[in-house]
Structures are given as C-alpha cells and as structure tokens.
PDB file of C-alpha atoms in Angstrom:
ATOM      1  CA  UNK Q  14      55.196  20.667 -27.598  1.00 61.00           C
ATOM      2  CA  UNK Q  15      52.560  18.640 -29.351  1.00 69.00           C
ATOM      3  CA  UNK Q  16      48.935  18.936 -28.254  1.00 94.00           C
ATOM      4  CA  UNK Q  17      45.339  20.233 -28.464  1.00 97.00           C
ATOM      5  CA  UNK Q  18      44.438  23.673 -27.590  1.00 97.00           C
ATOM      6  CA  UNK Q  19      40.944  24.949 -27.024  1.00 97.00           C
ATOM      7  CA  UNK Q  20      39.932  28.534 -26.685  1.00 92.00           C
ATOM      8  CA  UNK Q  21      38.622  30.289 -24.741  1.00 92.00           C
ATOM      9  CA  UNK Q  22      38.533  28.331 -21.485  1.00 94.00           C
ATOM     10  CA  UNK Q  23      35.396  30.091 -20.293  1.00 96.00           C
ATOM     11  CA  UNK Q  24      32.774  31.562 -22.739  1.00 95.00           C
ATOM     12  CA  UNK Q  25      29.616  33.494 -21.773  1.00 94.00           C
ATOM     13  CA  UNK Q  26      26.766  34.324 -24.161  1.00 92.00           C
ATOM     14  CA  UNK Q  27      23.264  35.558 -24.260  1.00 93.00           C
ATOM     15  CA  UNK Q  28      20.569  33.211 -25.307  1.00 92.00           C
ATOM     16  CA  UNK Q  29      19.886  33.665 -29.131  1.00 91.00           C
ATOM     17  CA  UNK Q  30      23.376  34.204 -30.097  1.00 93.00           C
ATOM     18  CA  UNK Q  31      25.629  31.883 -32.144  1.00 94.00           C
ATOM     19  CA  UNK Q  32      29.079  31.159 -30.644  1.00 95.00           C
ATOM     20  CA  UNK Q  33      32.194  29.401 -31.988  1.00 96.00           C
ATOM     21  CA  UNK Q  34      34.620  27.223 -29.998  1.00 97.00           C
ATOM     22  CA  UNK Q  35      37.951  26.916 -31.325  1.00 97.00           C
ATOM     23  CA  UNK Q  36      40.064  23.705 -31.404  1.00 98.00           C
ATOM     24  CA  UNK Q  37      43.674  23.400 -32.942  1.00 98.00           C
ATOM     25  CA  UNK Q  38      45.885  20.427 -32.802  1.00 98.00           C
ATOM     26  CA  UNK Q  39      49.588  19.943 -33.795  1.00 97.00           C
ATOM     27  CA  UNK Q  40      49.705  16.242 -33.457  1.00 96.00           C
ATOM     28  CA  UNK Q  41      49.221  15.747 -37.170  1.00 96.00           C
ATOM     29  CA  UNK Q  42      46.174  13.698 -36.540  1.00 96.00           C
ATOM     30  CA  UNK Q  43      43.708  12.964 -39.203  1.00 95.00           C
ATOM     31  CA  UNK Q  44      40.610  12.560 -36.997  1.00 95.00           C
ATOM     32  CA  UNK Q  45      38.996  15.204 -34.689  1.00 97.00           C
ATOM     33  CA  UNK Q  46      35.969  15.071 -32.462  1.00 97.00           C
ATOM     34  CA  UNK Q  47      33.715  17.391 -30.468  1.00 98.00           C
ATOM     35  CA  UNK Q  48      32.150  16.101 -27.248  1.00 97.00           C
ATOM     36  CA  UNK Q  49      29.639  17.538 -24.718  1.00 97.00           C
ATOM     37  CA  UNK Q  50      29.909  16.857 -21.002  1.00 96.00           C
ATOM     38  CA  UNK Q  51      27.188  17.625 -18.538  1.00 93.00           C
ATOM     39  CA  UNK Q  52      27.476  17.064 -14.842  1.00 85.00           C
ATOM     40  CA  UNK Q  53      26.913  13.522 -13.809  1.00 77.00           C
ATOM     41  CA  UNK Q  54      26.871  12.393 -17.407  1.00 81.00           C
ATOM     42  CA  UNK Q  55      29.496  10.810 -19.678  1.00 88.00           C
ATOM     43  CA  UNK Q  56      30.849  12.122 -23.050  1.00 94.00           C
ATOM     44  CA  UNK Q  57      28.376  12.599 -25.714  1.00 94.00           C
ATOM     45  CA  UNK Q  58      29.756  12.836 -29.368  1.00 95.00           C
ATOM     46  CA  UNK Q  59      28.566  15.938 -31.289  1.00 97.00           C
ATOM     47  CA  UNK Q  60      30.484  15.737 -34.569  1.00 97.00           C
ATOM     48  CA  UNK Q  61      33.638  13.885 -35.936  1.00 95.00           C
ATOM     49  CA  UNK Q  62      35.770  14.393 -38.849  1.00 96.00           C
ATOM     50  CA  UNK Q  63      38.145  11.664 -40.138  1.00 93.00           C
ATOM     51  CA  UNK Q  64      39.680  13.855 -42.834  1.00 93.00           C
ATOM     52  CA  UNK Q  65      39.990  17.384 -44.046  1.00 95.00           C
ATOM     53  CA  UNK Q  66      36.711  18.778 -45.802  1.00 95.00           C
ATOM     54  CA  UNK Q  67      34.606  15.756 -44.465  1.00 94.00           C
ATOM     55  CA  UNK Q  68      32.653  15.480 -41.128  1.00 95.00           C
ATOM     56  CA  UNK Q  69      29.905  13.348 -39.800  1.00 95.00           C
ATOM     57  CA  UNK Q  70      27.159  13.904 -37.219  1.00 96.00           C
ATOM     58  CA  UNK Q  71      27.501  12.266 -33.811  1.00 94.00           C
ATOM     59  CA  UNK Q  72      24.969  11.283 -31.484  1.00 92.00           C
ATOM     60  CA  UNK Q  73      23.682  14.830 -30.566  1.00 96.00           C
ATOM     61  CA  UNK Q  74      24.427  17.207 -33.527  1.00 97.00           C
ATOM     62  CA  UNK Q  75      21.265  19.071 -33.484  1.00 96.00           C
ATOM     63  CA  UNK Q  76      21.847  22.737 -32.905  1.00 97.00           C
ATOM     64  CA  UNK Q  77      25.628  22.501 -33.673  1.00 98.00           C
ATOM     65  CA  UNK Q  78      27.670  22.894 -36.840  1.00 98.00           C
ATOM     66  CA  UNK Q  79      31.259  22.217 -37.637  1.00 98.00           C
ATOM     67  CA  UNK Q  80      33.950  22.683 -40.565  1.00 97.00           C
ATOM     68  CA  UNK Q  81      37.169  21.033 -41.229  1.00 98.00           C
ATOM     69  CA  UNK Q  82      39.042  23.251 -43.713  1.00 97.00           C
ATOM     70  CA  UNK Q  83      42.541  22.592 -42.303  1.00 97.00           C
ATOM     71  CA  UNK Q  84      43.783  19.359 -40.823  1.00 97.00           C
ATOM     72  CA  UNK Q  85      44.908  21.319 -37.702  1.00 98.00           C
ATOM     73  CA  UNK Q  86      41.527  22.953 -37.044  1.00 98.00           C
ATOM     74  CA  UNK Q  87      38.058  21.830 -36.153  1.00 98.00           C
ATOM     75  CA  UNK Q  88      35.909  24.696 -34.969  1.00 98.00           C
ATOM     76  CA  UNK Q  89      32.462  24.166 -33.444  1.00 98.00           C
ATOM     77  CA  UNK Q  90      29.644  26.590 -33.668  1.00 97.00           C
ATOM     78  CA  UNK Q  91      26.823  26.358 -30.999  1.00 97.00           C
ATOM     79  CA  UNK Q  92      23.755  27.942 -32.683  1.00 95.00           C
ATOM     80  CA  UNK Q  93      20.674  29.455 -31.129  1.00 91.00           C
ATOM     81  CA  UNK Q  94      18.802  26.283 -32.088  1.00 90.00           C
ATOM     82  CA  UNK Q  95      20.723  24.370 -29.442  1.00 91.00           C
ATOM     83  CA  UNK Q  96      18.092  24.183 -26.651  1.00 91.00           C
ATOM     84  CA  UNK Q  97      20.483  23.581 -23.635  1.00 93.00           C
ATOM     85  CA  UNK Q  98      23.898  24.981 -24.806  1.00 95.00           C
ATOM     86  CA  UNK Q  99      25.363  25.538 -21.356  1.00 96.00           C
ATOM     87  CA  UNK Q 100      27.867  22.581 -20.980  1.00 96.00           C
ATOM     88  CA  UNK Q 101      31.458  21.662 -20.822  1.00 97.00           C
ATOM     89  CA  UNK Q 102      32.846  21.185 -24.515  1.00 98.00           C
ATOM     90  CA  UNK Q 103      35.723  18.994 -25.299  1.00 98.00           C
ATOM     91  CA  UNK Q 104      37.713  18.701 -28.505  1.00 98.00           C
ATOM     92  CA  UNK Q 105      39.885  15.399 -29.209  1.00 97.00           C
ATOM     93  CA  UNK Q 106      41.954  14.089 -31.879  1.00 96.00           C
ATOM     94  CA  UNK Q 107      43.268  10.612 -32.937  1.00 94.00           C
ATOM     95  CA  UNK Q 108      45.624   9.219 -35.728  1.00 91.00           C
ATOM     96  CA  UNK Q 109      42.745   7.252 -36.961  1.00 86.00           C
ATOM     97  CA  UNK Q 110      39.091   6.878 -36.324  1.00 83.00           C
ATOM     98  CA  UNK Q 111      39.258   4.051 -33.752  1.00 79.00           C
ATOM     99  CA  UNK Q 112      42.633   4.855 -32.379  1.00 87.00           C
ATOM    100  CA  UNK Q 113      43.023   6.307 -28.875  1.00 91.00           C
ATOM    101  CA  UNK Q 114      41.911   9.890 -28.441  1.00 94.00           C
ATOM    102  CA  UNK Q 115      43.778  12.795 -27.010  1.00 96.00           C
ATOM    103  CA  UNK Q 116      41.732  15.645 -25.492  1.00 97.00           C
ATOM    104  CA  UNK Q 117      42.073  19.276 -25.188  1.00 97.00           C
ATOM    105  CA  UNK Q 118      41.560  21.237 -21.994  1.00 97.00           C
ATOM    106  CA  UNK Q 119      37.876  22.090 -22.665  1.00 97.00           C
ATOM    107  CA  UNK Q 120      35.737  25.127 -23.077  1.00 97.00           C
ATOM    108  CA  UNK Q 121      33.121  25.842 -20.426  1.00 97.00           C
ATOM    109  CA  UNK Q 122      30.130  27.634 -22.257  1.00 97.00           C
ATOM    110  CA  UNK Q 123      27.437  29.428 -20.177  1.00 96.00           C
ATOM    111  CA  UNK Q 124      24.427  30.717 -21.918  1.00 94.00           C
ATOM    112  CA  UNK Q 125      21.958  32.961 -20.056  1.00 92.00           C
TER     113      UNK Q 125
ATOM    114  CA  UNK O  13      21.287  -1.289 -21.912  1.00 75.00           C
ATOM    115  CA  UNK O  14      24.435   0.578 -22.417  1.00 83.00           C
ATOM    116  CA  UNK O  15      27.312  -0.775 -24.355  1.00 90.00           C
ATOM    117  CA  UNK O  16      29.682   0.039 -21.632  1.00 94.00           C
ATOM    118  CA  UNK O  17      28.733   0.322 -18.091  1.00 95.00           C
ATOM    119  CA  UNK O  18      30.703   1.869 -15.206  1.00 95.00           C
ATOM    120  CA  UNK O  19      29.816   2.490 -11.582  1.00 89.00           C
ATOM    121  CA  UNK O  20      29.711   6.171 -10.996  1.00 87.00           C
ATOM    122  CA  UNK O  21      30.904   6.011  -7.494  1.00 88.00           C
ATOM    123  CA  UNK O  22      32.053   8.052  -5.686  1.00 93.00           C
ATOM    124  CA  UNK O  23      34.753   5.591  -4.468  1.00 96.00           C
ATOM    125  CA  UNK O  24      36.605   6.744  -1.318  1.00 97.00           C
ATOM    126  CA  UNK O  25      39.634   5.093  -0.097  1.00 97.00           C
ATOM    127  CA  UNK O  26      42.593   5.837   2.262  1.00 97.00           C
ATOM    128  CA  UNK O  27      45.869   6.823   0.850  1.00 98.00           C
ATOM    129  CA  UNK O  28      48.156   3.822   0.041  1.00 97.00           C
ATOM    130  CA  UNK O  29      45.396   1.398  -0.653  1.00 97.00           C
ATOM    131  CA  UNK O  30      45.019  -0.437  -3.886  1.00 97.00           C
ATOM    132  CA  UNK O  31      42.212   0.844  -5.987  1.00 97.00           C
ATOM    133  CA  UNK O  32      40.141  -1.290  -8.440  1.00 97.00           C
ATOM    134  CA  UNK O  33      38.106   0.343 -10.992  1.00 97.00           C
ATOM    135  CA  UNK O  34      35.987  -1.657 -13.297  1.00 97.00           C
ATOM    136  CA  UNK O  35      33.950  -1.613 -16.561  1.00 97.00           C
ATOM    137  CA  UNK O  36      31.664  -4.149 -18.203  1.00 97.00           C
ATOM    138  CA  UNK O  37      30.732  -4.162 -21.798  1.00 96.00           C
ATOM    139  CA  UNK O  38      28.224  -6.011 -24.072  1.00 94.00           C
ATOM    140  CA  UNK O  39      29.802  -5.962 -27.500  1.00 91.00           C
ATOM    141  CA  UNK O  40      32.004  -9.034 -27.897  1.00 90.00           C
ATOM    142  CA  UNK O  41      33.767  -7.286 -30.775  1.00 88.00           C
ATOM    143  CA  UNK O  42      35.471  -4.743 -28.509  1.00 91.00           C
ATOM    144  CA  UNK O  43      39.162  -5.429 -28.519  1.00 90.00           C
ATOM    145  CA  UNK O  44      40.824  -2.147 -27.941  1.00 91.00           C
ATOM    146  CA  UNK O  45      40.566  -0.798 -24.391  1.00 95.00           C
ATOM    147  CA  UNK O  46      41.596   2.488 -22.972  1.00 96.00           C
ATOM    148  CA  UNK O  47      41.594   4.086 -19.619  1.00 98.00           C
ATOM    149  CA  UNK O  48      41.456   7.998 -19.076  1.00 98.00           C
ATOM    150  CA  UNK O  49      41.822  10.154 -16.034  1.00 98.00           C
ATOM    151  CA  UNK O  50      39.851  13.487 -15.765  1.00 97.00           C
ATOM    152  CA  UNK O  51      40.421  16.014 -13.100  1.00 96.00           C
ATOM    153  CA  UNK O  52      37.782  18.333 -12.254  1.00 93.00           C
ATOM    154  CA  UNK O  53      37.249  21.052 -15.069  1.00 91.00           C
ATOM    155  CA  UNK O  54      39.964  19.594 -17.165  1.00 95.00           C
ATOM    156  CA  UNK O  55      40.008  17.428 -20.359  1.00 96.00           C
ATOM    157  CA  UNK O  56      40.486  13.566 -19.951  1.00 97.00           C
ATOM    158  CA  UNK O  57      44.042  12.337 -20.142  1.00 97.00           C
ATOM    159  CA  UNK O  58      44.943   9.036 -21.681  1.00 96.00           C
ATOM    160  CA  UNK O  59      46.366   6.846 -18.908  1.00 97.00           C
ATOM    161  CA  UNK O  60      46.776   3.473 -20.780  1.00 94.00           C
ATOM    162  CA  UNK O  61      45.563   1.374 -23.611  1.00 92.00           C
ATOM    163  CA  UNK O  62      45.578  -2.387 -24.261  1.00 91.00           C
ATOM    164  CA  UNK O  63      44.749  -4.452 -27.245  1.00 85.00           C
ATOM    165  CA  UNK O  64      42.782  -7.740 -26.623  1.00 80.00           C
ATOM    166  CA  UNK O  65      43.270  -9.605 -23.497  1.00 81.00           C
ATOM    167  CA  UNK O  66      45.737  -9.800 -20.762  1.00 83.00           C
ATOM    168  CA  UNK O  67      47.529  -7.281 -18.381  1.00 91.00           C
ATOM    169  CA  UNK O  68      49.496  -4.146 -18.903  1.00 94.00           C
ATOM    170  CA  UNK O  69      51.510  -2.447 -16.370  1.00 96.00           C
ATOM    171  CA  UNK O  70      52.901   1.237 -16.163  1.00 95.00           C
ATOM    172  CA  UNK O  71      54.238   2.296 -13.036  1.00 97.00           C
ATOM    173  CA  UNK O  72      51.539   2.201 -10.141  1.00 98.00           C
ATOM    174  CA  UNK O  73      48.695   1.359 -12.920  1.00 98.00           C
ATOM    175  CA  UNK O  74      47.810  -2.037 -14.238  1.00 97.00           C
ATOM    176  CA  UNK O  75      45.127  -2.454 -16.778  1.00 97.00           C
ATOM    177  CA  UNK O  76      43.456  -5.864 -16.983  1.00 96.00           C
ATOM    178  CA  UNK O  77      41.065  -7.133 -19.772  1.00 96.00           C
ATOM    179  CA  UNK O  78      39.026 -10.372 -19.492  1.00 94.00           C
ATOM    180  CA  UNK O  79      37.365 -10.629 -22.815  1.00 92.00           C
ATOM    181  CA  UNK O  80      35.412 -13.989 -21.719  1.00 92.00           C
ATOM    182  CA  UNK O  81      33.651 -11.954 -18.953  1.00 93.00           C
ATOM    183  CA  UNK O  82      33.522  -8.843 -20.956  1.00 94.00           C
ATOM    184  CA  UNK O  83      35.129  -6.969 -18.039  1.00 95.00           C
ATOM    185  CA  UNK O  84      37.948  -4.553 -17.716  1.00 97.00           C
ATOM    186  CA  UNK O  85      39.905  -3.280 -14.593  1.00 97.00           C
ATOM    187  CA  UNK O  86      42.323  -0.572 -13.776  1.00 97.00           C
ATOM    188  CA  UNK O  87      44.333  -1.105 -10.604  1.00 98.00           C
ATOM    189  CA  UNK O  88      46.242   1.640  -8.841  1.00 98.00           C
ATOM    190  CA  UNK O  89      48.863   0.641  -6.307  1.00 98.00           C
ATOM    191  CA  UNK O  90      50.007   2.863  -3.441  1.00 98.00           C
ATOM    192  CA  UNK O  91      47.267   5.300  -4.125  1.00 98.00           C
ATOM    193  CA  UNK O  92      47.974   8.929  -3.652  1.00 97.00           C
ATOM    194  CA  UNK O  93      45.719  12.106  -3.023  1.00 97.00           C
ATOM    195  CA  UNK O  94      46.739  13.248  -6.560  1.00 97.00           C
ATOM    196  CA  UNK O  95      44.964  10.111  -7.918  1.00 98.00           C
ATOM    197  CA  UNK O  96      41.637  11.741  -6.899  1.00 98.00           C
ATOM    198  CA  UNK O  97      39.856  12.129 -10.151  1.00 97.00           C
ATOM    199  CA  UNK O  98      37.154  10.657 -12.441  1.00 96.00           C
ATOM    200  CA  UNK O  99      38.255   7.599 -14.316  1.00 97.00           C
ATOM    201  CA  UNK O 100      36.740   6.770 -17.776  1.00 97.00           C
ATOM    202  CA  UNK O 101      37.086   3.500 -19.600  1.00 97.00           C
ATOM    203  CA  UNK O 102      36.786   3.532 -23.335  1.00 95.00           C
ATOM    204  CA  UNK O 103      36.727   0.709 -25.863  1.00 93.00           C
ATOM    205  CA  UNK O 104      36.251   0.093 -29.566  1.00 89.00           C
ATOM    206  CA  UNK O 105      35.974  -2.825 -32.084  1.00 84.00           C
ATOM    207  CA  UNK O 106      39.048  -1.503 -33.917  1.00 70.00           C
ATOM    208  CA  UNK O 107      39.693  -2.428 -37.577  1.00 65.00           C
ATOM    209  CA  UNK O 108      35.918  -2.643 -38.158  1.00 59.00           C
ATOM    210  CA  UNK O 109      34.623  -0.165 -40.648  1.00 55.00           C
ATOM    211  CA  UNK O 110      31.773   0.846 -38.394  1.00 56.00           C
ATOM    212  CA  UNK O 111      33.670   0.983 -35.101  1.00 68.00           C
ATOM    213  CA  UNK O 112      34.067   4.044 -32.923  1.00 82.00           C
ATOM    214  CA  UNK O 113      35.232   4.530 -29.534  1.00 89.00           C
ATOM    215  CA  UNK O 114      32.679   4.133 -26.681  1.00 91.00           C
ATOM    216  CA  UNK O 115      33.189   5.833 -23.417  1.00 94.00           C
ATOM    217  CA  UNK O 116      32.078   4.832 -19.923  1.00 95.00           C
ATOM    218  CA  UNK O 117      30.385   7.455 -17.969  1.00 93.00           C
ATOM    219  CA  UNK O 118      33.290   7.571 -15.450  1.00 95.00           C
ATOM    220  CA  UNK O 119      33.889   6.623 -11.726  1.00 96.00           C
ATOM    221  CA  UNK O 120      34.736   9.348  -9.485  1.00 96.00           C
ATOM    222  CA  UNK O 121      37.611   8.332  -7.148  1.00 97.00           C
ATOM    223  CA  UNK O 122      38.617  10.186  -3.835  1.00 97.00           C
ATOM    224  CA  UNK O 123      41.835   9.162  -2.029  1.00 97.00           C
ATOM    225  CA  UNK O 124      41.792  10.335   1.746  1.00 96.00           C
ATOM    226  CA  UNK O 125      45.060  11.469   3.129  1.00 93.00           C
TER     227      UNK O 125
END
C-alpha cells in the first residue's frame, strides 16, 4: 500500500522543548512538503524539498527546521523559537514540485 | 488580495441536492487545477485534477475550469451526508520555474440527511 505516514497522531509537549514530527512516504516521490493548518485558516507552507539533501523555506519557516537525508523521509523539528507551535501539521509529497500533492493523516501538536 | 479566493462557508444543503463549490483566482498563468476533500482532523485527499480549461467528470463529481473568468468549480451530484467535509481548491502555473501550488482556504460543506 503506497502512501504517506505521519507519526504520532497526537503530540503533547511543554513550552521550551524541541519536538520532531515524522513523515515517511513510499510513493517514490521526489518532492516533500510541510504545512501548518490552524482553525479557520488554510494551509501555510513551512518548508519543502524538491530532492534529497536540499530544502527551501516556505512562507512561515521561522522556528522550524527540516532535513532530507533520505528520499522517503522528511522530518520536521518544531523548535522552542516557534512562538505559537500548537497546530495541526500536515506532510505531503508529489512526484515533482508543481504536481498534485498527496497528504499524510497529520499530527496534532499541543504545546502548553 | 489573495491569489486564490474561496468562500469559507459553511454551506448547508439537503441530501440529494447538487452542490456547487467555487474558487476565483488572479494569476492568469495558473493552468493546473486541483480539488481536495478534507474530513475533520484528517489530511486532505485529492479528489480531482484538471489541466487548462474545460470539464472533467469522475462519478458524482465534476470539475469545471473557466480560464477567461479565472473561475473554477466543483459540482457534486446526488450529495450524501458522507460528502460533508471541507473542500479545498488548489492551482499552479505548471512548467514555470517559479511555480508552486497555491491552496484556497477551503469551503466547509454540510449535507443534511
């Protein structure tokens, strides 16, 4: 079964702690993305990667970091510098940068 | 002005009705159009994608693109309660070196049994 997995589904952290969200895909897609979704708002692009070992900042990259060491994996770290980290985080992949994207199930992060 | 505008709703219709969901856009270079369905607390699911103008049909769903008006629509026939979700449009210029997919903010749809 091809698809995108994100883990965990729910994540709770204390303020000041870094946290890493996992994203894995077995679709053999070159491009991967991280979005943040807040209630009543659309998708906001955090980071994207078009190829292994390369990634670019999206519209709201401050307070986040990523790595792309393997084609299948694109983990996102939410650092303590992110002022409002509580949100629903979505990972997506596509065969090319402007091709249709396929999304994972999401991770709900709550920071208190 | 946002590049892609989508009425947030909520839109409430009775079961069996035809639903029309719409997006307008400002960038005339957009030529690749997508529709996603997102259930509450789930990731968006790709429903359909179309390239350039015209209609595309898939079961109860029809995607329509009017590039002259910069307007796209998704029609749902014989709507079911299971169609209740948020629908997001998305589009890109495709084949442009600077293109990326731009998402609408979504329309919340509720189908009343």
